[in-house]
Coordinates of C-alpha atoms (C1' of nucleotides) in Angstrom, one line a residue:
Chain A
M18 CA 133.6 60.2 73.2
T19 CA 130.0 61.3 72.5
T20 CA 127.3 58.8 73.2
R21 CA 125.2 57.5 70.4
L22 CA 121.9 55.8 71.3
R23 CA 119.1 54.5 69.2
V24 CA 115.6 53.1 69.2
A25 CA 114.9 50.6 66.5
P26 CA 111.2 49.8 66.3
S27 CA 109.8 47.2 64.0
P28 CA 106.9 48.6 61.9
T29 CA 104.7 45.6 62.4
G30 CA 102.2 47.5 64.6
N31 CA 101.6 50.9 66.1
L32 CA 104.1 52.2 68.6
H33 CA 103.8 50.0 71.8
V34 CA 104.1 51.7 75.2
G35 CA 106.9 49.3 76.0
T36 CA 108.9 50.5 73.0
A37 CA 107.9 54.1 73.8
R38 CA 109.4 53.7 77.2
A39 CA 112.6 52.2 75.8
A40 CA 112.7 55.1 73.4
L41 CA 112.3 57.5 76.2
Y42 CA 115.1 56.0 78.3
N43 CA 117.4 56.0 75.3
W44 CA 116.5 59.6 74.5
L45 CA 116.9 60.7 78.1
Y46 CA 120.3 59.2 78.4
A47 CA 121.4 60.7 75.1
R48 CA 120.2 64.1 76.2
H49 CA 121.7 63.7 79.6
T50 CA 125.1 62.9 78.2
G51 CA 124.9 65.4 75.4
G52 CA 124.9 62.6 72.9
V53 CA 123.1 61.7 69.7
F54 CA 119.7 60.0 69.6
I55 CA 118.9 58.0 66.5
V56 CA 115.7 56.5 65.2
R57 CA 116.1 53.5 62.9
I58 CA 113.5 51.3 61.4
D59 CA 114.0 47.5 61.8
D60 CA 111.9 46.3 58.9
T61 CA 113.7 43.1 58.0
D62 CA 110.4 41.3 58.4
R63 CA 109.1 42.2 54.9
E64 CA 105.9 40.2 55.5
R65 CA 104.6 42.1 58.4
S66 CA 106.1 45.6 58.0
T67 CA 104.0 48.4 56.6
P68 CA 104.5 52.1 55.8
E69 CA 101.4 52.9 57.8
Y70 CA 102.9 51.4 61.0
E71 CA 106.2 53.2 60.3
A72 CA 104.3 56.5 60.0
N73 CA 102.4 55.8 63.2
I74 CA 105.6 55.0 65.1
L75 CA 107.4 58.2 64.0
D76 CA 104.3 60.3 64.6
S77 CA 103.9 58.8 68.1
L78 CA 107.5 59.5 69.0
R79 CA 107.1 63.1 67.9
W80 CA 103.8 63.4 69.8
L81 CA 105.6 62.3 72.9
G82 CA 108.2 65.0 72.5
L83 CA 111.1 62.7 71.6
D84 CA 113.1 64.3 68.8
W85 CA 116.0 62.6 67.1
D86 CA 119.2 63.9 65.6
E87 CA 119.8 61.2 63.0
G88 CA 117.5 58.7 61.4
V89 CA 114.4 58.1 59.5
G90 CA 112.9 61.4 58.2
V91 CA 115.8 63.6 59.4
G92 CA 118.7 61.9 57.6
G93 CA 122.3 61.5 58.6
P94 CA 125.5 59.9 57.3
H95 CA 124.0 56.4 57.0
G96 CA 121.4 56.5 54.3
D97 CA 117.7 56.4 55.1
Y98 CA 118.0 54.4 58.3
R99 CA 115.7 51.6 57.2
Q100 CA 117.1 48.1 57.2
S101 CA 115.2 47.2 54.1
S102 CA 117.5 49.4 52.1
R103 CA 120.7 47.8 53.5
F104 CA 120.1 44.1 52.6
D105 CA 123.3 44.1 50.4
R106 CA 125.4 45.3 53.3
Y107 CA 124.0 42.5 55.6
R108 CA 124.6 39.9 52.9
E109 CA 128.2 41.1 52.5
V110 CA 128.9 40.8 56.2
A111 CA 127.4 37.4 56.4
E112 CA 129.4 36.2 53.5
S113 CA 132.6 37.6 54.8
L114 CA 132.0 35.8 58.1
V115 CA 131.7 32.6 56.2
A116 CA 134.9 33.4 54.4
S117 CA 136.7 34.0 57.6
G118 CA 135.3 30.7 59.0
V119 CA 133.2 32.0 61.9
A120 CA 130.0 31.3 60.0
Y121 CA 128.8 28.4 57.8
Y122 CA 126.2 27.4 55.4
D123 CA 123.5 25.1 56.7
D124 CA 121.0 23.4 54.4
R125 CA 119.5 21.1 57.0
S126 CA 115.7 20.8 56.9
E127 CA 113.3 22.0 59.5
E128 CA 112.6 18.4 60.5
E129 CA 116.2 17.6 61.0
L130 CA 116.7 20.6 63.2
E131 CA 113.6 19.8 65.2
E132 CA 114.9 16.3 65.8
L133 CA 118.2 17.6 67.1
R134 CA 116.4 20.0 69.4
Q135 CA 114.2 17.3 70.8
R136 CA 117.1 15.0 71.3
A137 CA 118.9 17.7 73.3
Q138 CA 115.8 18.3 75.4
R139 CA 115.4 14.6 76.1
E140 CA 118.9 14.5 77.4
G141 CA 118.3 17.6 79.6
K142 CA 120.6 19.7 77.5
H143 CA 120.1 23.1 76.0
P144 CA 117.9 22.8 72.9
A145 CA 120.7 24.2 70.7
Y146 CA 123.2 21.7 72.0
Y147 CA 123.4 19.6 68.8
I148 CA 122.7 22.3 66.3
R149 CA 126.3 23.0 65.4
R150 CA 128.5 23.0 62.3
P151 CA 127.8 20.0 60.2
D152 CA 130.7 17.6 59.7
T153 CA 130.7 18.0 55.9
P154 CA 130.6 21.7 54.8
R155 CA 127.6 22.9 52.8
S156 CA 127.7 25.5 50.1
E157 CA 124.1 26.7 50.3
G158 CA 121.2 27.3 52.6
A159 CA 121.0 29.6 55.5
I160 CA 124.1 31.0 57.1
R161 CA 124.7 30.3 60.8
F162 CA 127.2 31.9 63.1
A163 CA 129.4 29.3 64.8
V164 CA 129.4 29.9 68.6
E165 CA 132.6 28.6 70.2
E166 CA 133.1 30.7 73.2
S167 CA 131.4 31.8 76.4
V168 CA 130.3 35.4 76.7
E169 CA 130.6 37.6 79.7
F170 CA 129.5 41.2 79.9
V171 CA 128.5 43.9 82.3
D172 CA 124.9 45.1 81.9
L173 CA 124.4 48.6 83.0
V174 CA 121.3 47.8 84.9
R175 CA 121.9 44.2 85.9
G176 CA 125.6 43.9 86.4
E177 CA 127.7 40.9 85.4
I178 CA 126.1 38.3 83.2
R179 CA 127.6 35.2 81.8
F180 CA 126.4 32.7 79.2
E181 CA 128.3 29.4 78.5
A182 CA 129.0 28.6 74.9
D183 CA 126.8 25.5 75.2
A184 CA 123.8 27.7 76.0
I185 CA 124.1 29.8 73.0
D186 CA 122.8 28.4 69.7
D187 CA 124.5 28.6 66.4
F188 CA 122.0 31.2 65.2
V189 CA 120.9 31.9 61.7
I190 CA 122.2 35.3 60.5
L191 CA 121.1 35.1 56.8
R192 CA 118.1 33.2 55.8
S193 CA 118.2 30.8 52.8
D194 CA 116.3 33.4 50.8
G195 CA 119.2 35.8 51.3
T196 CA 117.4 38.1 53.8
P197 CA 119.1 39.0 57.1
T198 CA 117.7 38.0 60.5
Y199 CA 117.1 40.5 63.3
H200 CA 120.4 39.5 65.0
L201 CA 122.5 40.3 61.9
A202 CA 120.8 43.4 60.8
S203 CA 120.5 44.9 64.2
T204 CA 124.1 44.2 65.1
V205 CA 125.5 45.4 61.8
D206 CA 123.6 48.6 62.1
D207 CA 124.8 49.1 65.7
V208 CA 128.4 48.6 64.5
D209 CA 128.1 50.8 61.4
Y210 CA 126.2 53.6 63.2
E211 CA 128.7 53.5 66.0
I212 CA 126.1 53.0 68.7
T213 CA 127.7 53.2 72.1
H214 CA 124.8 52.3 74.4
V215 CA 121.9 49.9 73.8
A216 CA 119.0 50.2 76.2
R217 CA 116.3 47.7 75.3
G218 CA 113.7 45.3 76.8
E219 CA 114.8 42.5 79.0
D220 CA 113.3 40.1 76.5
L221 CA 116.5 40.6 74.4
L222 CA 118.9 39.7 77.3
S223 CA 119.3 36.2 76.1
S224 CA 120.1 37.4 72.6
T225 CA 122.8 39.7 73.8
P226 CA 125.7 37.2 73.7
K227 CA 124.9 36.6 70.1
H228 CA 125.1 40.3 69.4
I229 CA 128.4 40.6 71.2
L230 CA 129.9 37.6 69.4
L231 CA 128.8 39.1 66.1
T232 CA 130.1 42.5 66.9
R233 CA 133.5 41.1 67.8
A234 CA 133.6 38.9 64.7
M235 CA 133.2 42.1 62.7
G236 CA 136.2 43.5 64.5
A237 CA 134.3 46.0 66.6
E238 CA 133.9 46.8 70.2
P239 CA 130.4 45.9 71.6
P240 CA 128.3 48.8 72.9
V241 CA 127.3 49.0 76.6
Y242 CA 124.1 47.1 77.1
A243 CA 121.3 48.1 79.5
H244 CA 118.4 45.7 79.7
L245 CA 115.2 47.4 80.9
P246 CA 112.6 45.6 83.0
L247 CA 109.6 44.5 81.0
L248 CA 106.2 46.1 81.3
F249 CA 103.5 43.8 82.7
G250 CA 99.7 43.8 82.6
A251 CA 97.8 43.5 85.9
D252 CA 98.1 39.7 85.6
G253 CA 101.9 39.8 85.8
K254 CA 102.4 38.8 82.2
K255 CA 104.2 40.8 79.4
L256 CA 102.0 43.7 78.4
S257 CA 100.0 42.8 75.4
K258 CA 96.7 43.5 73.5
R259 CA 94.6 41.5 75.9
H260 CA 95.5 43.9 78.6
G261 CA 93.6 46.7 76.8
A262 CA 95.3 49.7 75.3
T263 CA 98.9 49.1 74.5
S264 CA 99.7 51.5 71.7
V265 CA 100.5 55.2 72.2
T266 CA 97.9 56.0 69.7
E267 CA 95.1 54.4 71.7
F268 CA 96.1 56.5 74.7
R269 CA 96.3 59.6 72.6
E270 CA 92.8 59.0 71.3
A271 CA 91.4 58.3 74.7
G272 CA 92.4 61.8 75.8
Y273 CA 95.8 61.4 77.5
L274 CA 98.3 64.2 77.2
P275 CA 101.8 63.5 75.9
E276 CA 103.3 65.3 79.0
A277 CA 101.4 62.9 81.3
M278 CA 102.2 59.9 79.2
V279 CA 105.9 60.6 79.2
N280 CA 106.0 61.4 82.9
Y281 CA 104.2 58.2 83.7
L282 CA 106.4 56.1 81.4
A283 CA 109.5 57.6 83.0
L284 CA 108.3 56.4 86.4
L285 CA 107.9 52.9 85.2
G286 CA 111.3 51.7 86.2
W287 CA 113.0 54.9 87.3
S288 CA 112.6 57.7 89.7
P289 CA 114.2 61.2 89.8
G290 CA 114.5 61.0 93.6
D291 CA 113.3 63.4 96.3
D292 CA 109.9 61.6 96.2
L293 CA 109.1 63.5 93.1
T294 CA 106.2 62.1 91.1
I295 CA 105.3 64.9 88.8
F296 CA 108.1 66.3 86.7
D297 CA 108.9 67.4 83.2
L298 CA 111.4 66.1 80.7
D299 CA 114.0 68.8 81.5
L300 CA 114.2 67.6 85.0
A301 CA 114.3 64.0 83.9
I302 CA 117.1 64.8 81.5
E303 CA 119.1 66.4 84.3
R304 CA 118.7 63.4 86.6
F305 CA 118.4 60.4 84.4
D306 CA 121.0 57.6 84.4
L307 CA 120.6 54.1 82.9
A308 CA 122.5 52.8 85.9
D309 CA 119.7 53.9 88.2
V310 CA 117.0 52.0 86.4
Q311 CA 115.0 49.4 88.4
R312 CA 115.7 45.7 87.8
N313 CA 112.3 44.2 88.4
P314 CA 109.4 44.4 86.0
A315 CA 106.7 47.1 86.3
V316 CA 103.0 46.7 86.1
F317 CA 101.3 49.2 83.9
D318 CA 98.8 51.0 86.2
L319 CA 96.1 52.7 84.2
D320 CA 94.6 54.3 87.3
K321 CA 97.8 56.1 88.1
L322 CA 98.3 57.3 84.6
T323 CA 94.8 58.7 84.6
W324 CA 95.3 60.4 87.9
L325 CA 98.5 62.0 86.5
N326 CA 96.7 63.1 83.4
G327 CA 94.2 64.8 85.5
E328 CA 97.0 66.6 87.4
Y329 CA 98.4 67.9 84.1
I330 CA 95.0 68.9 82.9
R331 CA 94.3 70.9 86.0
A332 CA 97.7 72.5 85.9
M333 CA 97.1 74.0 82.5
A334 CA 96.1 77.6 81.9
V335 CA 92.4 77.5 81.2
E336 CA 92.9 78.9 77.7
S337 CA 95.3 76.1 76.8
F338 CA 92.8 73.6 78.2
A339 CA 90.0 74.9 76.0
E340 CA 92.3 74.9 73.0
R341 CA 93.3 71.4 73.5
V342 CA 89.8 70.1 74.2
R343 CA 88.2 71.8 71.3
P344 CA 89.0 69.0 68.8
W345 CA 87.4 66.5 71.1
V346 CA 84.3 68.5 71.5
E347 CA 83.9 69.0 67.8
D348 CA 84.5 65.4 67.3
E349 CA 81.6 64.7 69.6
V350 CA 79.1 67.3 68.3
G351 CA 80.4 68.6 65.0
P352 CA 82.1 71.9 64.0
L353 CA 81.3 74.9 66.2
S354 CA 81.0 78.5 65.4
D355 CA 82.9 81.1 67.5
D356 CA 79.6 82.0 69.3
E357 CA 78.9 78.4 70.0
W358 CA 82.4 77.9 71.2
A359 CA 82.0 80.9 73.6
R360 CA 79.5 78.8 75.5
F361 CA 82.2 76.2 76.2
E362 CA 84.7 78.8 77.2
E363 CA 82.3 80.1 79.7
L364 CA 82.2 76.8 81.4
A365 CA 85.8 75.8 80.7
P366 CA 87.2 76.4 84.2
L367 CA 84.5 74.4 85.8
I368 CA 84.9 71.5 83.3
Q369 CA 88.6 71.6 83.6
E370 CA 88.4 71.0 87.3
R371 CA 86.6 67.7 86.8
T372 CA 88.4 66.3 83.8
K373 CA 90.9 63.5 83.8
L374 CA 90.8 62.8 80.1
L375 CA 90.2 65.2 77.3
R376 CA 87.5 63.0 76.1
E377 CA 85.6 63.4 79.3
A378 CA 85.6 67.1 78.9
A379 CA 83.8 66.7 75.6
E380 CA 81.2 64.5 77.2
Q381 CA 80.6 67.1 79.9
A382 CA 80.1 69.8 77.3
R383 CA 77.8 67.7 75.1
F384 CA 74.6 69.1 76.6
L385 CA 75.6 72.6 75.4
Y386 CA 75.3 71.7 71.8
V387 CA 72.9 68.9 71.1
S388 CA 69.6 69.9 69.6
E389 CA 67.8 66.9 71.0
I390 CA 68.8 66.1 74.5
T391 CA 69.1 62.5 75.5
Y392 CA 68.5 61.6 79.1
D393 CA 70.9 59.2 80.9
E394 CA 68.6 56.4 81.9
A395 CA 69.9 55.8 85.4
S396 CA 69.8 59.5 86.2
W397 CA 66.2 59.8 85.0
K398 CA 65.1 56.9 87.0
K399 CA 66.9 58.0 90.1
V400 CA 65.9 61.6 90.0
M401 CA 62.8 62.1 87.9
E402 CA 60.7 59.2 88.9
K403 CA 60.1 60.6 92.3
D404 CA 57.0 62.3 93.9
G405 CA 56.8 66.0 93.6
V406 CA 59.2 66.4 90.6
S407 CA 56.5 68.0 88.5
E408 CA 56.0 70.7 91.2
V409 CA 59.7 71.3 91.3
L410 CA 59.9 71.8 87.6
D411 CA 56.9 74.1 87.5
A412 CA 58.4 76.2 90.3
A413 CA 61.7 76.3 88.5
L414 CA 60.0 77.3 85.3
D415 CA 58.2 80.1 87.1
A416 CA 61.2 81.4 88.9
L417 CA 63.4 81.3 85.8
G418 CA 60.8 82.7 83.5
A419 CA 60.5 85.8 85.6
L420 CA 64.2 86.6 85.4
S421 CA 65.2 89.8 83.5
D422 CA 68.9 89.0 83.5
W423 CA 70.1 85.6 82.4
N424 CA 73.4 85.0 84.2
A425 CA 74.7 82.6 86.9
E426 CA 74.1 85.0 89.8
A427 CA 70.6 85.8 88.9
I428 CA 69.8 82.1 88.2
E429 CA 71.3 81.1 91.5
S430 CA 69.3 83.5 93.5
A431 CA 66.1 82.6 91.7
L432 CA 66.6 78.9 92.3
R433 CA 68.0 79.2 95.8
A434 CA 64.7 80.5 97.0
L435 CA 62.9 77.3 95.9
P436 CA 63.9 74.7 98.4
E437 CA 62.5 76.6 101.3
R438 CA 59.3 77.7 99.4
L439 CA 58.6 74.1 98.5
G440 CA 59.7 72.7 101.8
L441 CA 62.3 70.4 100.2
G442 CA 66.0 69.8 100.6
A443 CA 68.3 71.5 98.1
G444 CA 69.2 68.3 96.3
K445 CA 65.5 67.5 95.7
V446 CA 65.2 70.7 93.8
F447 CA 68.5 71.1 92.0
Q448 CA 68.9 67.5 90.8
P449 CA 65.6 67.4 88.8
V450 CA 66.6 70.7 87.2
R451 CA 70.0 69.3 86.4
V452 CA 68.7 66.2 84.8
A453 CA 66.1 68.2 82.8
V454 CA 68.7 70.6 81.4
T455 CA 71.8 68.5 81.0
G456 CA 70.3 65.0 80.7
S457 CA 72.4 63.6 83.5
A458 CA 72.6 63.7 87.3
V459 CA 76.3 64.4 86.9
S460 CA 77.2 67.7 85.2
P461 CA 79.2 70.9 85.7
P462 CA 77.8 73.2 88.4
L463 CA 74.1 73.9 87.8
F464 CA 73.7 77.7 87.7
E465 CA 76.7 78.2 85.4
S466 CA 75.5 75.4 83.2
L467 CA 72.1 77.1 82.8
A468 CA 73.8 80.4 82.1
A469 CA 76.0 79.0 79.4
L470 CA 73.2 77.1 77.8
G471 CA 71.1 80.2 77.4
R472 CA 67.6 81.2 78.5
E473 CA 65.6 79.8 75.6
T474 CA 67.2 76.3 75.5
S475 CA 67.1 76.0 79.3
I476 CA 63.4 76.8 79.5
A477 CA 62.6 74.6 76.6
R478 CA 64.4 71.7 78.2
L479 CA 62.6 72.2 81.5
E480 CA 59.3 72.2 79.6
E481 CA 60.3 69.1 77.7
A482 CA 61.2 67.2 80.8
R483 CA 58.0 68.4 82.5
R484 CA 56.0 66.8 79.6
R485 CA 57.9 63.6 79.8
L486 CA 57.2 62.9 83.5
Chain B
rG7 C1' 113.2 20.4 80.1
rG8 C1' 117.6 24.0 79.4
rC9 C1' 119.7 29.0 79.9
rC10 C1' 119.1 33.9 81.9
rC11 C1' 116.7 37.7 84.9
rC12 C1' 113.9 39.3 89.0
rG13 C1' 111.7 39.3 94.4
rU14 C1' 110.1 46.3 99.7
rC15 C1' 102.6 48.1 100.8
rG16 C1' 97.3 45.6 95.8
rU17 C1' 100.4 48.8 92.1
rC18 C1' 104.7 52.3 90.9
rC19 C1' 108.9 54.3 93.2
rA20 C1' 112.6 55.6 97.7
rG21 C1' 115.9 52.8 100.7
rC22 C1' 122.6 51.3 98.5
rG23 C1' 125.1 48.0 106.7
rG24 C1' 123.2 51.6 112.0
rU25 C1' 119.2 57.8 111.5
rC26 C1' 113.7 51.9 109.3
rU27 C1' 108.8 51.4 115.3
rA28 C1' 110.7 51.2 106.5
rG29 C1' 109.3 57.0 103.3
rG30 C1' 106.4 59.2 98.9
rA31 C1' 102.6 58.4 95.0
rC32 C1' 98.2 55.8 92.8
rG33 C1' 94.3 52.8 94.6
rC34 C1' 91.2 51.6 98.7
rC35 C1' 88.5 53.1 103.4
rG36 C1' 86.6 57.2 106.6
rG37 C1' 85.8 62.5 107.5
rC38 C1' 85.4 67.8 106.0
rC39 C1' 83.6 70.9 102.0
rU40 C1' 79.1 70.7 98.8
rU41 C1' 73.1 71.6 94.4
rU42 C1' 75.4 66.5 91.5
rC43 C1' 80.2 64.8 90.0
rA44 C1' 85.0 65.9 90.5
rA45 C1' 88.8 68.8 92.7
rG46 C1' 90.8 70.3 97.4
rC47 C1' 91.9 69.4 102.6
rC48 C1' 92.4 65.9 106.9
rG49 C1' 93.0 61.0 108.7
rG50 C1' 93.4 55.6 108.1
rU51 C1' 94.7 50.7 105.7
rA52 C1' 98.9 48.1 103.8
rA53 C1' 105.2 45.6 102.4
rC54 C1' 111.1 44.1 103.3
rG55 C1' 108.6 35.7 100.2
rC56 C1' 111.1 31.9 103.4
rG57 C1' 115.5 29.6 105.7
rG58 C1' 120.4 29.8 106.8
rG59 C1' 124.9 32.5 107.2
rU60 C1' 128.6 37.1 107.5
rU61 C1' 128.5 41.2 111.1
rC62 C1' 128.4 44.4 117.4
rG63 C1' 124.3 45.5 113.9
rA64 C1' 120.9 43.4 107.5
rA65 C1' 115.3 45.5 103.8
rU66 C1' 120.4 46.6 102.5
rC67 C1' 126.2 41.6 101.7
rC68 C1' 126.6 35.9 100.7
rC69 C1' 124.3 31.0 100.1
rG70 C1' 120.1 28.1 99.6
rU71 C1' 115.0 27.6 98.9
rC72 C1' 110.4 29.0 97.1
rG73 C1' 107.8 32.1 93.8
rG74 C1' 107.3 35.2 89.3
rG75 C1' 109.1 36.4 84.5
rG76 C1' 111.9 36.2 79.8
rC77 C1' 114.2 33.4 76.0
rU78 C1' 114.6 28.7 73.9
rG79 C1' 112.2 30.3 65.3
rC80 C1' 115.5 30.5 58.6
rC81 C1' 109.8 36.5 64.2
rA82 C1' 111.6 41.0 66.2

RNA sequence: GGCCCCGUCGUCCAGCGGUCUAGGACGCCGGCCUUUCAAGCCGGUAACGCGGGUUCGAAUCCCGUCGGGGCUGCCA
């Protein structure tokens, strides 16, 4: 039997990294087992779902390198794979469950239900204890599923799990306005699409008995469930907006690479063994198994992701690095001509070495293109507001002005002669030149930077800095 | 409150009864390199929550306890 797995995001926000990891694990397992990976959109919440979010989700999945065999955008035997176009089907299932007696109409008010919940709680019982089939049958309202049996199942990552019937509420499957709830829509789809494995966040573990009961009521065999550990923020709580970036898009815009992202996500709850930290998707596909997923929650560690990103950046061929960084640079300083871009390419290997995020590379290259240099305040204060700086700049101006060739080697030998001549340490000479030319005490290597910048601009900046002292 | 899940360095992962004086990675600290910042190299710091069992032997199995988390909606 071929495996069929899916990811079913709700288009009520951009793709969350937690959902991205769940998608990755489903995808890895599908690819590992030679099965089918499906992307479905769970948009039963008509209020909060938007086409923009849906587009962002699909786009982010593609960016991460997760392709799908069936689903939204690529088609397949089940329509457009959006729940919003299957409401008739869900209603039909709900009504047939009422007809067969396993579900019932319930027109009780919110207040009545709340009272029943509180009563149960006062008595130390499960909140759903008293929310059961009313004595006199109703013929309108929401449709609830009548829970009458305990549920036991084997979770692929957690092992045997059991829920007593008393601890499962008679849950609503069809709202009084005729729209399906998540439980219904998701379960009907999993049955109709013949999903064999459901790997999802642990937050859905307590809903699983409902899904199993529903599946059986439809006369189908439940899929294998695998509940993945949640992703936490540094405070040990479920990862959310207040922890900073949580959407794939935010990481993308900050300059993270999809390869690094996916590598890091894979590591959050799983490991390929052999103490391997850096690996590609092919290796992950080869070794991945849902049964090997970690049970305890993982804290999302931005430092480690950033380090990994740096590893990927440094591992790239310098040409690919330059190519991928160009949009960031142009975003920072505007469109560049080929000649202007050549200046970046000259420095590219040196910038690549000290870049962890593509965005940082753009910042390092900024001095090459701005017409008016801005000085980093702290750098200026630390380096330029010292005695003897004007003499240093004068000497540098002299030495550089006399150069016939303008290249890194010539610049280096001209400037290297200065510390001794001025009786100063190397740092005392090179740092003022650096700040004058790049605007910051932190920059790519000095001689190469001057070479790439060009004679005219370099000299002009030294003069400008000299005037400002 | 009820139900469910989880518990190895600060963090992620390895460990599936003996080879564990617990291994790798990030971070952190120190050193080397060095015109800055990185990178690189070398070294260091640091964990089996606790208590009982089972066993010749437990990080690994069982029970309890404590701690953390999730769910508890006509959201998903």
